[in-house]
Tab-separated table of C-alpha atoms and ligand atoms in Angstrom:
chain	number	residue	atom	x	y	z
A	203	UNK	CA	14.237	-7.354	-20.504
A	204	UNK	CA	14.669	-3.839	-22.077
A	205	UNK	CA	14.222	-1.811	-18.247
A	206	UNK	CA	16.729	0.593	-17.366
A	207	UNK	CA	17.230	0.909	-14.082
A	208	UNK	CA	19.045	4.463	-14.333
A	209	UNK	CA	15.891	5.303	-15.928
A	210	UNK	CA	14.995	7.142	-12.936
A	211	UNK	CA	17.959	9.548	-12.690
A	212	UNK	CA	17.062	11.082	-16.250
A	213	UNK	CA	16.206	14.504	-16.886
A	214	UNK	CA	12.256	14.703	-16.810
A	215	UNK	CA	12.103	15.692	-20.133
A	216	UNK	CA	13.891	12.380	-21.268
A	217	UNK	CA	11.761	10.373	-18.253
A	218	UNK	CA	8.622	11.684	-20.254
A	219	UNK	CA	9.474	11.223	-23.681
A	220	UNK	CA	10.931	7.257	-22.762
A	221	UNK	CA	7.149	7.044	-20.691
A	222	UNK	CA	5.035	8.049	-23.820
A	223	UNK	CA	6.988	5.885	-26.354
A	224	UNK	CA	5.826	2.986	-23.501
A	225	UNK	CA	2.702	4.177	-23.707
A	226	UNK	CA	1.852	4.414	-27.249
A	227	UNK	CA	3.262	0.225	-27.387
A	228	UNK	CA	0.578	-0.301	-24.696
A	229	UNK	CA	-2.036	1.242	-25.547
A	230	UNK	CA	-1.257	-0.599	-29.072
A	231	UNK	CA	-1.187	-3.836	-27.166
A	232	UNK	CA	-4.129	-3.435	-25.235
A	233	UNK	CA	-6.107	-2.488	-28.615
A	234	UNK	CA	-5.098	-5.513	-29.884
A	235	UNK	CA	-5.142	-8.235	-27.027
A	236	UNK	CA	-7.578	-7.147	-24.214
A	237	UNK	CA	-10.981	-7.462	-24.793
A	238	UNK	CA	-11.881	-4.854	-22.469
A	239	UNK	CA	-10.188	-2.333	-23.855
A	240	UNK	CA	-11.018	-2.760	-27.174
A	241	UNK	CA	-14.583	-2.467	-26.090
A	242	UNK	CA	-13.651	0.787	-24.765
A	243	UNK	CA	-12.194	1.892	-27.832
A	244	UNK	CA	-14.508	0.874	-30.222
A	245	UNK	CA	-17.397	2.120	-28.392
A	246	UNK	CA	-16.026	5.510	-27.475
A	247	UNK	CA	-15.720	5.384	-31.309
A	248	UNK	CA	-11.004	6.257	-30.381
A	249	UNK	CA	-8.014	6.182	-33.025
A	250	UNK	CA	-5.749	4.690	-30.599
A	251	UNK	CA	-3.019	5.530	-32.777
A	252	UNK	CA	-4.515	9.342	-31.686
A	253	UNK	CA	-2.427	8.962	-27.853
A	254	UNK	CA	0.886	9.385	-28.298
A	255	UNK	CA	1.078	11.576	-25.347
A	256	UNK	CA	1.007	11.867	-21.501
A	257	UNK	CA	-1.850	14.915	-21.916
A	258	UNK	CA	-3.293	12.539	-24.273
A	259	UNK	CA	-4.119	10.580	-21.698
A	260	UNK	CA	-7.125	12.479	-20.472
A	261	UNK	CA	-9.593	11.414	-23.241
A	262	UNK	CA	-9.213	8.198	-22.278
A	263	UNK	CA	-11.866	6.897	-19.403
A	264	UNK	CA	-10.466	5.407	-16.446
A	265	UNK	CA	-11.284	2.040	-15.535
A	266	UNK	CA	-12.659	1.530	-11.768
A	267	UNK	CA	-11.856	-1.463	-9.617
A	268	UNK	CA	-16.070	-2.459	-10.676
A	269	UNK	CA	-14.641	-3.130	-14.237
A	270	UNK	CA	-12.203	-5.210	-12.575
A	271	UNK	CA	-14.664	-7.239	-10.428
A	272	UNK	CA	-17.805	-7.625	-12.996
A	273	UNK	CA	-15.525	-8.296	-16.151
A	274	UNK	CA	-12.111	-9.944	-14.846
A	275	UNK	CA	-11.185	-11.909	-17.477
A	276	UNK	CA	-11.407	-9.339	-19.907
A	277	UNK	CA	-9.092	-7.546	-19.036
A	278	UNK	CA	-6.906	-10.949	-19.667
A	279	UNK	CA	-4.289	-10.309	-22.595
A	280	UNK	CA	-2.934	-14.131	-22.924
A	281	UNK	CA	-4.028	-17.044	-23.226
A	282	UNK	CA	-4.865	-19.477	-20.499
A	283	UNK	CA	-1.678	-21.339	-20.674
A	284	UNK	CA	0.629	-18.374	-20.763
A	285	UNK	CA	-0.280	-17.291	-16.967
A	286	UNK	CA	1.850	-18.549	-14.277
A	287	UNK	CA	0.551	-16.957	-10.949
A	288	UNK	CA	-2.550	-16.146	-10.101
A	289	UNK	CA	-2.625	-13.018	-7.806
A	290	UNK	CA	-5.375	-11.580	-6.279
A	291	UNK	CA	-6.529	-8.634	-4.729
A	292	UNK	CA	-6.709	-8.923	-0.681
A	293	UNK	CA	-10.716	-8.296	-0.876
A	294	UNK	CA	-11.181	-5.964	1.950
A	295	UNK	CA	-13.215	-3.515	0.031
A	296	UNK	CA	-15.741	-5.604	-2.250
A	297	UNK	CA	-14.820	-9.312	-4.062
A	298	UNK	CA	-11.337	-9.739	-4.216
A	299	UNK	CA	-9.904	-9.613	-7.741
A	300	UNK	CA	-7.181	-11.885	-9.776
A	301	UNK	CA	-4.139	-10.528	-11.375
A	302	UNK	CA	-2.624	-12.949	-13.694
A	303	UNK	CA	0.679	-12.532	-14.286
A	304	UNK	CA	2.766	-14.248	-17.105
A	305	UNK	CA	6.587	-15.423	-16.735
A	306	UNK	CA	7.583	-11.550	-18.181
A	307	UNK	CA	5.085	-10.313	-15.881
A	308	UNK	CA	7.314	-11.988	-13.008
A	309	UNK	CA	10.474	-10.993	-14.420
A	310	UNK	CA	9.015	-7.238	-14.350
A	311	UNK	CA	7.876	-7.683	-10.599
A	312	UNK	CA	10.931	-8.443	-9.809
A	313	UNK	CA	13.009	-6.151	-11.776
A	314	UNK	CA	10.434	-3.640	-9.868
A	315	UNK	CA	11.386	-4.732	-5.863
A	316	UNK	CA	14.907	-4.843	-7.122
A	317	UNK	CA	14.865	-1.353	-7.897
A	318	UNK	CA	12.563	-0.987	-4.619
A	319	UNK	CA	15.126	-2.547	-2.580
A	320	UNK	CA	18.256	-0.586	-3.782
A	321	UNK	CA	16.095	2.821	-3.781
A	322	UNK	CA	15.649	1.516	0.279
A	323	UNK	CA	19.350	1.511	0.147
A	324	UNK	CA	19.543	-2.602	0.248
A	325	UNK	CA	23.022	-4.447	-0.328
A	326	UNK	CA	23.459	-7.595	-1.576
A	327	UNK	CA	25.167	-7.781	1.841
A	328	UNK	CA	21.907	-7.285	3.521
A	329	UNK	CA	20.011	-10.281	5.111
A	330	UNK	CA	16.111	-9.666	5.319
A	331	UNK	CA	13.867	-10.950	7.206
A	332	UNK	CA	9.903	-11.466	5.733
A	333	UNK	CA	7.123	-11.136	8.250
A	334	UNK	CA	4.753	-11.370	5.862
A	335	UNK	CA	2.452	-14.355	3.765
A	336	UNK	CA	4.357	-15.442	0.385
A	337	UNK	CA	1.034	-17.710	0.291
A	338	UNK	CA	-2.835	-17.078	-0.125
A	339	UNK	CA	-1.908	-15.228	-3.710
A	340	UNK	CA	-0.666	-12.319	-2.263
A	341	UNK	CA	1.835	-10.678	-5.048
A	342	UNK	CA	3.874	-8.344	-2.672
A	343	UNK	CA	5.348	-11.057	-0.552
A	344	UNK	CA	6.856	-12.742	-3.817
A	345	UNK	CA	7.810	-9.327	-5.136
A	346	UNK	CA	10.166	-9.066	-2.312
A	347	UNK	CA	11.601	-12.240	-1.933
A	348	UNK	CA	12.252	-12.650	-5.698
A	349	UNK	CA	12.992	-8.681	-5.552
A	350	UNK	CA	15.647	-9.732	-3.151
A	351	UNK	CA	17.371	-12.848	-4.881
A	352	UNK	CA	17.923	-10.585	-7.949
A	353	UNK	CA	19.483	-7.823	-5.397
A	354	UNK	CA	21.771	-10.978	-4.089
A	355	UNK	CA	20.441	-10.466	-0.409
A	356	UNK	CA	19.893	-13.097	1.712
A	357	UNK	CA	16.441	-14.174	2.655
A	358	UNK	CA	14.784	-15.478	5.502
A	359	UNK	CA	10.447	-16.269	4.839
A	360	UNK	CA	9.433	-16.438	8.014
A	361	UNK	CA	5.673	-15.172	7.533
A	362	UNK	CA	3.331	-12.844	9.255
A	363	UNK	CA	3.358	-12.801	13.598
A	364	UNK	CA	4.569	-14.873	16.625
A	365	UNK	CA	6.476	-12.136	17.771
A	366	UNK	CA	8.099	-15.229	20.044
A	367	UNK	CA	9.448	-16.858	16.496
A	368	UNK	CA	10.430	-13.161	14.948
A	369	UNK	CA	13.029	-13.102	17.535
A	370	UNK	CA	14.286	-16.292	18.117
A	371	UNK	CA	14.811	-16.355	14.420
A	372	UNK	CA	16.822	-12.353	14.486
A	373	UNK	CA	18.780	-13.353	17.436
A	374	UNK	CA	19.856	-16.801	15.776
A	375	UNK	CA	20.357	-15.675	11.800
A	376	UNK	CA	21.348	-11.707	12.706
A	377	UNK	CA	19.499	-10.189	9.668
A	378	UNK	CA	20.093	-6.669	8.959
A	379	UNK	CA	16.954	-5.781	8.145
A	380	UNK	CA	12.751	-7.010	7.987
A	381	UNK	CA	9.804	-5.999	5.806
A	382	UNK	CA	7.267	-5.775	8.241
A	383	UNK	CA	3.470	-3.790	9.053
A	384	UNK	CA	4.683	-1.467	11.134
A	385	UNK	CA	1.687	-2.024	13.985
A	386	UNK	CA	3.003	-5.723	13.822
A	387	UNK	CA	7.038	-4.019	14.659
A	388	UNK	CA	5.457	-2.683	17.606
A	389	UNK	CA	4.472	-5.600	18.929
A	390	UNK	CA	7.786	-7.190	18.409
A	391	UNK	CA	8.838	-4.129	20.543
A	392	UNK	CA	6.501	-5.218	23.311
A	393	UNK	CA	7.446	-8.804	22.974
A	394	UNK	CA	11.167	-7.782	23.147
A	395	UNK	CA	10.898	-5.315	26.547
A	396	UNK	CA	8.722	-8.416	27.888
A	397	UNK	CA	11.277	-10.606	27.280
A	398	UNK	CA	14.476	-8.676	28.028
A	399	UNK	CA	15.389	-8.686	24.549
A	400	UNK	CA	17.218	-5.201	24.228
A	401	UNK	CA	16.145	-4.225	20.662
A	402	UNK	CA	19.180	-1.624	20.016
A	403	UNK	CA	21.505	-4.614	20.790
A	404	UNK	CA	19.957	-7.017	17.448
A	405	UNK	CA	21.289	-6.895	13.694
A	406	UNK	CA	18.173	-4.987	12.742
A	407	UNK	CA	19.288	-1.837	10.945
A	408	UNK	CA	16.012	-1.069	8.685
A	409	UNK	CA	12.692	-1.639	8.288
A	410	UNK	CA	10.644	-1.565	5.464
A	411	UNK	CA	7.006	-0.943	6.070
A	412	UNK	CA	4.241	-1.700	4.283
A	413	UNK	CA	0.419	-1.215	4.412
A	414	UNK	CA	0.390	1.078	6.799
A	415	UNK	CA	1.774	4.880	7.312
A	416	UNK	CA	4.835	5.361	9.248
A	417	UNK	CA	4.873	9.313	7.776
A	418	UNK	CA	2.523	12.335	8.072
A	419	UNK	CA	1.842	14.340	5.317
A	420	UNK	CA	5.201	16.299	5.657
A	421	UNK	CA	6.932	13.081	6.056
A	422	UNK	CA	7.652	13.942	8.955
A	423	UNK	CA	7.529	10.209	11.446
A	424	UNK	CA	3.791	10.234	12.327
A	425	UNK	CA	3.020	8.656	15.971
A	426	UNK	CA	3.045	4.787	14.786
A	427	UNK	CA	6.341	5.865	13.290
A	428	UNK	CA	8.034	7.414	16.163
A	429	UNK	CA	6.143	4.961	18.794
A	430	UNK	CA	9.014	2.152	16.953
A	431	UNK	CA	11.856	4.734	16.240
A	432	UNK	CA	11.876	5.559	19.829
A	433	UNK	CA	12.130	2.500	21.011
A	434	UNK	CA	14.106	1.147	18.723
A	435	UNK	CA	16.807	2.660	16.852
A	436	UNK	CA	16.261	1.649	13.212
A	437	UNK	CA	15.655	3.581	9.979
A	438	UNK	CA	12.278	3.434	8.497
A	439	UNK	CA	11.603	2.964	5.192
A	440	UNK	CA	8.010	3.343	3.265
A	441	UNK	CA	6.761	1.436	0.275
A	442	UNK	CA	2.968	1.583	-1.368
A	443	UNK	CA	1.971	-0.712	-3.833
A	444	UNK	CA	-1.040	-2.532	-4.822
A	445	UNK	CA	-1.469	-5.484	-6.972
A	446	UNK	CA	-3.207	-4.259	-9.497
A	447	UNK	CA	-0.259	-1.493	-10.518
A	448	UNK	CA	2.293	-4.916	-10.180
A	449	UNK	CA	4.593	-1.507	-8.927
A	450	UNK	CA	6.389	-0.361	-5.815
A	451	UNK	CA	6.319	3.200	-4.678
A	452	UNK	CA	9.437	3.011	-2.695
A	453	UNK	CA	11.202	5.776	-0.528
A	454	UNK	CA	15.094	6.613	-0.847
A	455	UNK	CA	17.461	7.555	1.299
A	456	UNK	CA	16.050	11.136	1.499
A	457	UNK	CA	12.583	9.620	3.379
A	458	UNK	CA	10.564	12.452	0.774
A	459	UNK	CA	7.869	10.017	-0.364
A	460	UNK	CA	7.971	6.937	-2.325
A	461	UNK	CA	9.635	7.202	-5.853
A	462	UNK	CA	7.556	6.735	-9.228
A	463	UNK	CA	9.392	4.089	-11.257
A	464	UNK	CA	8.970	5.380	-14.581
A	465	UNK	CA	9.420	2.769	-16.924
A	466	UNK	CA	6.998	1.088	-15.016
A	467	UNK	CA	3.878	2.944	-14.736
A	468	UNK	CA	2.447	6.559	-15.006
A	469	UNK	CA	0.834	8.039	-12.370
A	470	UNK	CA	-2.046	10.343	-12.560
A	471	UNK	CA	-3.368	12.192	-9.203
A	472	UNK	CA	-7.188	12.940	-10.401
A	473	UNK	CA	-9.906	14.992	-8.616
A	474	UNK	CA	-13.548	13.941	-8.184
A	475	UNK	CA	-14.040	15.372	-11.901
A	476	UNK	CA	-11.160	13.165	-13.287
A	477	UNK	CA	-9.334	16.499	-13.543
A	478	UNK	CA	-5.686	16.011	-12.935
A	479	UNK	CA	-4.597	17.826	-9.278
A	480	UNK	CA	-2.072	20.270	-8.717
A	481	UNK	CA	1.257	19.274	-6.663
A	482	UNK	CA	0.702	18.867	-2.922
A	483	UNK	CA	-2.633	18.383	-3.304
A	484	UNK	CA	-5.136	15.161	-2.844
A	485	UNK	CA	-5.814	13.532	-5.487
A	486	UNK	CA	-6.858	9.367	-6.704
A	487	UNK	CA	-4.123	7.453	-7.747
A	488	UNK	CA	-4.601	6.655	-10.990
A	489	UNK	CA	-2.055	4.138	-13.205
A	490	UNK	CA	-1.229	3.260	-16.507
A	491	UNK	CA	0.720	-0.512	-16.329
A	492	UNK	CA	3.601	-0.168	-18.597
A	493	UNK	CA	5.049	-3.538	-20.178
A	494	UNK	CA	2.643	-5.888	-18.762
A	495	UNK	CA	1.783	-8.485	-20.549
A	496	UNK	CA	-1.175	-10.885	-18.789
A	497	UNK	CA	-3.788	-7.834	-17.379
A	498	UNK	CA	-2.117	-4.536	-18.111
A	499	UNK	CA	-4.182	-1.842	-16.894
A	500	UNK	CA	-4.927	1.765	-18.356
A	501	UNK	CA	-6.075	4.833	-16.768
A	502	UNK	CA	-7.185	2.556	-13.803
A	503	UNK	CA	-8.376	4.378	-10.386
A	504	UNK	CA	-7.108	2.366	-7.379
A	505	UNK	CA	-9.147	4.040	-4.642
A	506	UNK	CA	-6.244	5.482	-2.938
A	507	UNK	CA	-6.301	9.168	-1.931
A	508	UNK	CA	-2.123	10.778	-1.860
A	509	UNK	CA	-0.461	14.102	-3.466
A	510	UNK	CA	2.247	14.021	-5.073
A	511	UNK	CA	5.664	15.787	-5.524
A	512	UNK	CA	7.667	16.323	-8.691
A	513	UNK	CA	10.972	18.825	-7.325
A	514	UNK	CA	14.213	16.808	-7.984
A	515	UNK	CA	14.791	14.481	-5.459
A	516	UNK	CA	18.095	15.034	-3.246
A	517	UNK	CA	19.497	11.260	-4.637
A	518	UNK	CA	19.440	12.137	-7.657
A	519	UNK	CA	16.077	10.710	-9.048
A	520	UNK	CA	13.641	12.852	-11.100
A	521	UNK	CA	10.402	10.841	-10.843
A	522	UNK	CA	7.666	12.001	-9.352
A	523	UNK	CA	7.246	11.088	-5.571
A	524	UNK	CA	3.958	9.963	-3.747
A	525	UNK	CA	2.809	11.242	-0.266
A	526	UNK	CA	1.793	8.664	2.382
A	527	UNK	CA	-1.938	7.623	1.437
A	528	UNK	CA	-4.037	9.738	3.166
A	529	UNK	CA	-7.360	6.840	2.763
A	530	UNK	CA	-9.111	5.081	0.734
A	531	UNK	CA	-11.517	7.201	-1.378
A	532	UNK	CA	-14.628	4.712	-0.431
A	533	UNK	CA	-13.672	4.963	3.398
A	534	UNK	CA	-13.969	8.011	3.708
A	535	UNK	CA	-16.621	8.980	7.390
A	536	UNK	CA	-18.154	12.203	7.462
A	537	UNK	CA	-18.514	11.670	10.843
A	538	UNK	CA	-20.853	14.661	13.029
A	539	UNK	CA	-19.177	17.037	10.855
A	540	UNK	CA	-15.789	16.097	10.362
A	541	UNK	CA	-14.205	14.201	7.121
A	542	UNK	CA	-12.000	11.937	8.509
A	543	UNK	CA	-9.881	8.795	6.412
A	544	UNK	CA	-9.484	5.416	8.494
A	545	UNK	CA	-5.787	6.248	8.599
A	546	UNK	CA	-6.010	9.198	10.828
A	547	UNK	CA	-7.882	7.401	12.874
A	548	UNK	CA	-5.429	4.773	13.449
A	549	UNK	CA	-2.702	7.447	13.963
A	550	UNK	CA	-5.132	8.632	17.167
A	551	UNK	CA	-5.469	5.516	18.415
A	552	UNK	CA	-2.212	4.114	17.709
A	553	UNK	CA	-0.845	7.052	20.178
A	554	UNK	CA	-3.013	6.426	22.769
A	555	UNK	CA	-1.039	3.706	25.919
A	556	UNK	CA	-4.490	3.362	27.318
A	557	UNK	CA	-5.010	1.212	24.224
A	558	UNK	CA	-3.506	-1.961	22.838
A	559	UNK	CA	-5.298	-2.995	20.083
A	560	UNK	CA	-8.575	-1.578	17.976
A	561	UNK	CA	-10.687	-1.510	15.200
A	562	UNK	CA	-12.861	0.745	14.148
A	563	UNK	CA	-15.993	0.266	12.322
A	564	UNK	CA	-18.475	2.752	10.692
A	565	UNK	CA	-22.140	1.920	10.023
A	566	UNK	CA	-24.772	4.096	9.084
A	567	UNK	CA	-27.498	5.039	10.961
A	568	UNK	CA	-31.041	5.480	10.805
A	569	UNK	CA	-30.693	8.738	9.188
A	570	UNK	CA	-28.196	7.617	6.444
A	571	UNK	CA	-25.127	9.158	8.574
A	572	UNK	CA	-22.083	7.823	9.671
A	573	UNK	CA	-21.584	6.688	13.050
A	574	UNK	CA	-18.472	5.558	14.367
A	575	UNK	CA	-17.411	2.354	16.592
A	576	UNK	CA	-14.702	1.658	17.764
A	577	UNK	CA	-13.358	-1.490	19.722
A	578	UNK	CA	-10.735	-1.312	21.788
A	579	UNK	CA	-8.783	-3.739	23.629
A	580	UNK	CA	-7.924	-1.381	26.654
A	581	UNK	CA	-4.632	-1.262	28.617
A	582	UNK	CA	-6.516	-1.979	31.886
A	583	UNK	CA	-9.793	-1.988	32.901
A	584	UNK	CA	-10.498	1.049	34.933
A	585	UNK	CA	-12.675	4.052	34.745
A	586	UNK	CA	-9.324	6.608	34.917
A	587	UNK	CA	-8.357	4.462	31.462
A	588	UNK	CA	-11.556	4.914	30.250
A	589	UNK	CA	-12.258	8.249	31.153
A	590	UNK	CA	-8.692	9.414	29.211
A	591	UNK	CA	-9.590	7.515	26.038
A	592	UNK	CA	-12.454	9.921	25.749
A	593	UNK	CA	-11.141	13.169	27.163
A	594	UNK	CA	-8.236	12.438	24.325
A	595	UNK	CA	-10.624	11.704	21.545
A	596	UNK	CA	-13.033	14.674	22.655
A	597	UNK	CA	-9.781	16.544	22.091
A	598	UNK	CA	-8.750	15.610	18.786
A	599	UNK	CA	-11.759	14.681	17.114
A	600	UNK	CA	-14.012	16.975	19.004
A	601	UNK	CA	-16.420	14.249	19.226
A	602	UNK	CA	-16.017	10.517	20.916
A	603	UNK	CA	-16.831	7.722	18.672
A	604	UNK	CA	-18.842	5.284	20.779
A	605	UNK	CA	-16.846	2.687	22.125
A	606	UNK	CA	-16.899	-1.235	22.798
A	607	UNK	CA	-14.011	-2.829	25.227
A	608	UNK	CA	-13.689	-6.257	24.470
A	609	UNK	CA	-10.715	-8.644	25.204
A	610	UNK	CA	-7.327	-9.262	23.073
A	611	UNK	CA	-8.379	-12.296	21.577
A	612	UNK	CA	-11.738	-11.017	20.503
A	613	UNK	CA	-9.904	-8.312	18.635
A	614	UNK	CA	-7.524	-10.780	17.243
A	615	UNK	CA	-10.829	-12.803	15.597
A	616	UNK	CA	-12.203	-9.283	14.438
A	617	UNK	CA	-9.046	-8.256	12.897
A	618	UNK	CA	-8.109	-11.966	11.372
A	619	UNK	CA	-11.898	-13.499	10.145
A	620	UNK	CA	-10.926	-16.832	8.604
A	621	UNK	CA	-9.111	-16.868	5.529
A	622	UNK	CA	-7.431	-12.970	5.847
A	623	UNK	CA	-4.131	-12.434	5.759
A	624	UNK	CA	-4.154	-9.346	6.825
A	625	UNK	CA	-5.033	-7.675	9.911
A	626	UNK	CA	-8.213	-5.854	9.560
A	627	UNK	CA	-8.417	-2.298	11.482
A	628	UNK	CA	-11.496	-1.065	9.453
A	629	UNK	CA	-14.851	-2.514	8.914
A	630	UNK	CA	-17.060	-0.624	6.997
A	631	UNK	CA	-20.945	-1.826	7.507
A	632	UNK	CA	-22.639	1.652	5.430
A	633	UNK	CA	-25.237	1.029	3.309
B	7	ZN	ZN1	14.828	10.336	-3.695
């Protein structure tokens, strides 16, 4: 393996001139070895040898997750008997799609949680615990547990829920920290106070969440993320990833977003125009796969909307740094007026106690508009609980989805149709 994990702490100048030297050896490779690409080039007529730098970059069409669906295996590099896992995509916008990933392809995923972990602050003293699937080809869970073996941390795979398990299984092993969905550490909360398990009193130190936002904007703790930190005294730490980038986005110490690993990827943040955005403001994530081998990917849009950051980091690492994701480009709901991502939404709800559990689902109506529903598992069945959910959502969205109560366990079938591994909060039923 030629990564450098001090990579990161270079000067930028250095960080960009190491990046386009990876890029011109991928965009080589992918000229040579993936018949998508070479499509690409051959038909929008490119010298590949022509990119040599980051600004170069821009002639170059992205790729959209479509590609990816309608023409997989193109974007295959290897041959059939060179790929080891088979990852896939988790499917909940569209068909889900595979990422193949060869045995350098693994060795790079896990060079990349390694570096995760120890930008999280992790010690090979650490013990972690893993609520989440290593199964149904889902690539993050094995990114952290072979992420962690590198690192010399223990392990303990004890899978997604059964808040009942979670805890019998901290209070017997004492790990020092969990990677967890932070809506699923609340519920260990509630298990806990239920139980008379006093959280502040367990080995937990850290958490590392994933798949949802624990940070606004600012990163400042948004609700989700102080509902857990007041309750339970732990640090938080964010990471974003996807499994089509094979890359972690992983905060430091200083909690300032999640740090670009350079020899790993470039980043673009690109408007509606594919015009790269300015710092601080919203833009697609956009990557460039550096060194993979099985589906490398170039100039590929991932759907998520974030800004980004490029100051010097107070750690010591120059790489750019990602906000939280502020949605998903195709869920967005221009909803009576206001533009609103899924993951405000949550953020609303999440801070509500007259609510346990939700999702929210947006359909359009007869006029082609969005309209809003949400279900809710309320916190008891009364009018007064009723009536605040909608004085509070009159308040901050100045206008009230309409609503559906139904009971725990129907939420739980909403959120977990058969064969997810993932809780569902959003269903999107537009045309
Ligand atoms: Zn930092």
């Amino acid at each position: 393996m030629t990564y450098d994990p001090k990579a990161v702490f270079q000067s930028k100048e250095q960080i960009k001139a190491m990046q386009e030297k990876k890029l011109q050896e991928a965009v080589a490779y992918l000229n040579e070895h993936s018949p998508f690409y070479k499509e690409l080039f051959t038909k929008s007529g490119f010298n590949t040898k022509g990119i040599r730098t980051i600004e170069d970059l821009s002639v170059i069409p992205t790729t959209v997750k479509e590609d990816l669906q309608q023409r997989n295996d193109d974007f295959l590099c290897v041959p059939r008997n060179k790929i080891i896992e088979y990852s896939s995509t988790s499917g909940t916008l569209g068909s889900p799609v595979t990422i193949a990933l060869t045995e350098h392809d693994l060795e790079r995923l896990t060079y990349n949680e390694y570096n995760s972990f120890i930008s999280a602050g992790a010690t090979p003293d650490d013990t972690y615990q893993l609520m989440l699937t290593l199964d149904r080809q889902f690539m993050a869970g094995m990114a952290y547990y072979s992420g962690l073996r590198k690192l010399g941390a223990g392990i303990i795979r004890l899978g997604p829920g059964v808040p009942s398990l979670q805890w019998e299984t901290i209070l017997r092993l004492k790990p020092t920290a969990i990677v967890a969905v932070p809506s699923f550490i609340l519920k260990m909360i509630a298990y806990a106070a239920e139980h008379r398990i006093d959280v502040n009193a367990c080995s937990v130190k850290a958490a590392i969440c994933v798949g949802e936002n624990i940070r606004n904007g600012d990163f400042s703790l948004n609700i989700l993320g102080k509902k857990i930190t007041d309750a339970w005294d732990i640090r938080l730490l964010s990471t974003y990833a996807s499994t089509e980038m094979q890359t972690a986005f992983t905060e430091c110490s200083e909690c300032q977003g999640g740090h670009l690993q350079p020899e790993l990827l470039i980043v673009e943040l690109l408007d509606e125009m594919n015009k790269p955005v300015g710092a601080g403001q919203p833009g697609e994530v956009t990557i460039t796969t550096l060194g993979v081998e099985g589906m490398p990917l170039l100039r590929y849009k991932t759907g998520d909307i974030c800004s980004y950051h490029d100051e010097p980091c107070a750690c010591g690492r120059n790489s750019l740094r990602l906000s939280p994701v502020f949605g998903r480009k195709k869920q967005m709901i221009k909803f009576k007026g206001t533009t609103l991502y899924p993951p405000a939404l949550f953020d609303l709800l999440n801070e509500m106690e007259e609510v346990n559990d939700f999702v929210a689902e947006v359909y359009s109506n007869e006029i082609g508009m969005d309209e809003v529903l949400l279900h809710l598992s309320a916190a008891n069945h009364t009018e007064e609980n009723d009536r605040k959910i909608r004085a509070y959502l009159q308040a901050r969205l100045r206008v009230i989805p309409q609503l559906r109560y139904i009971t725990a366990e129907e939420i739980q079938k909403l959120q977990f149709p058969e064969g997810g591994r993932k809780a569902i909060k959003f269903i999107d039923r537009r045309n």
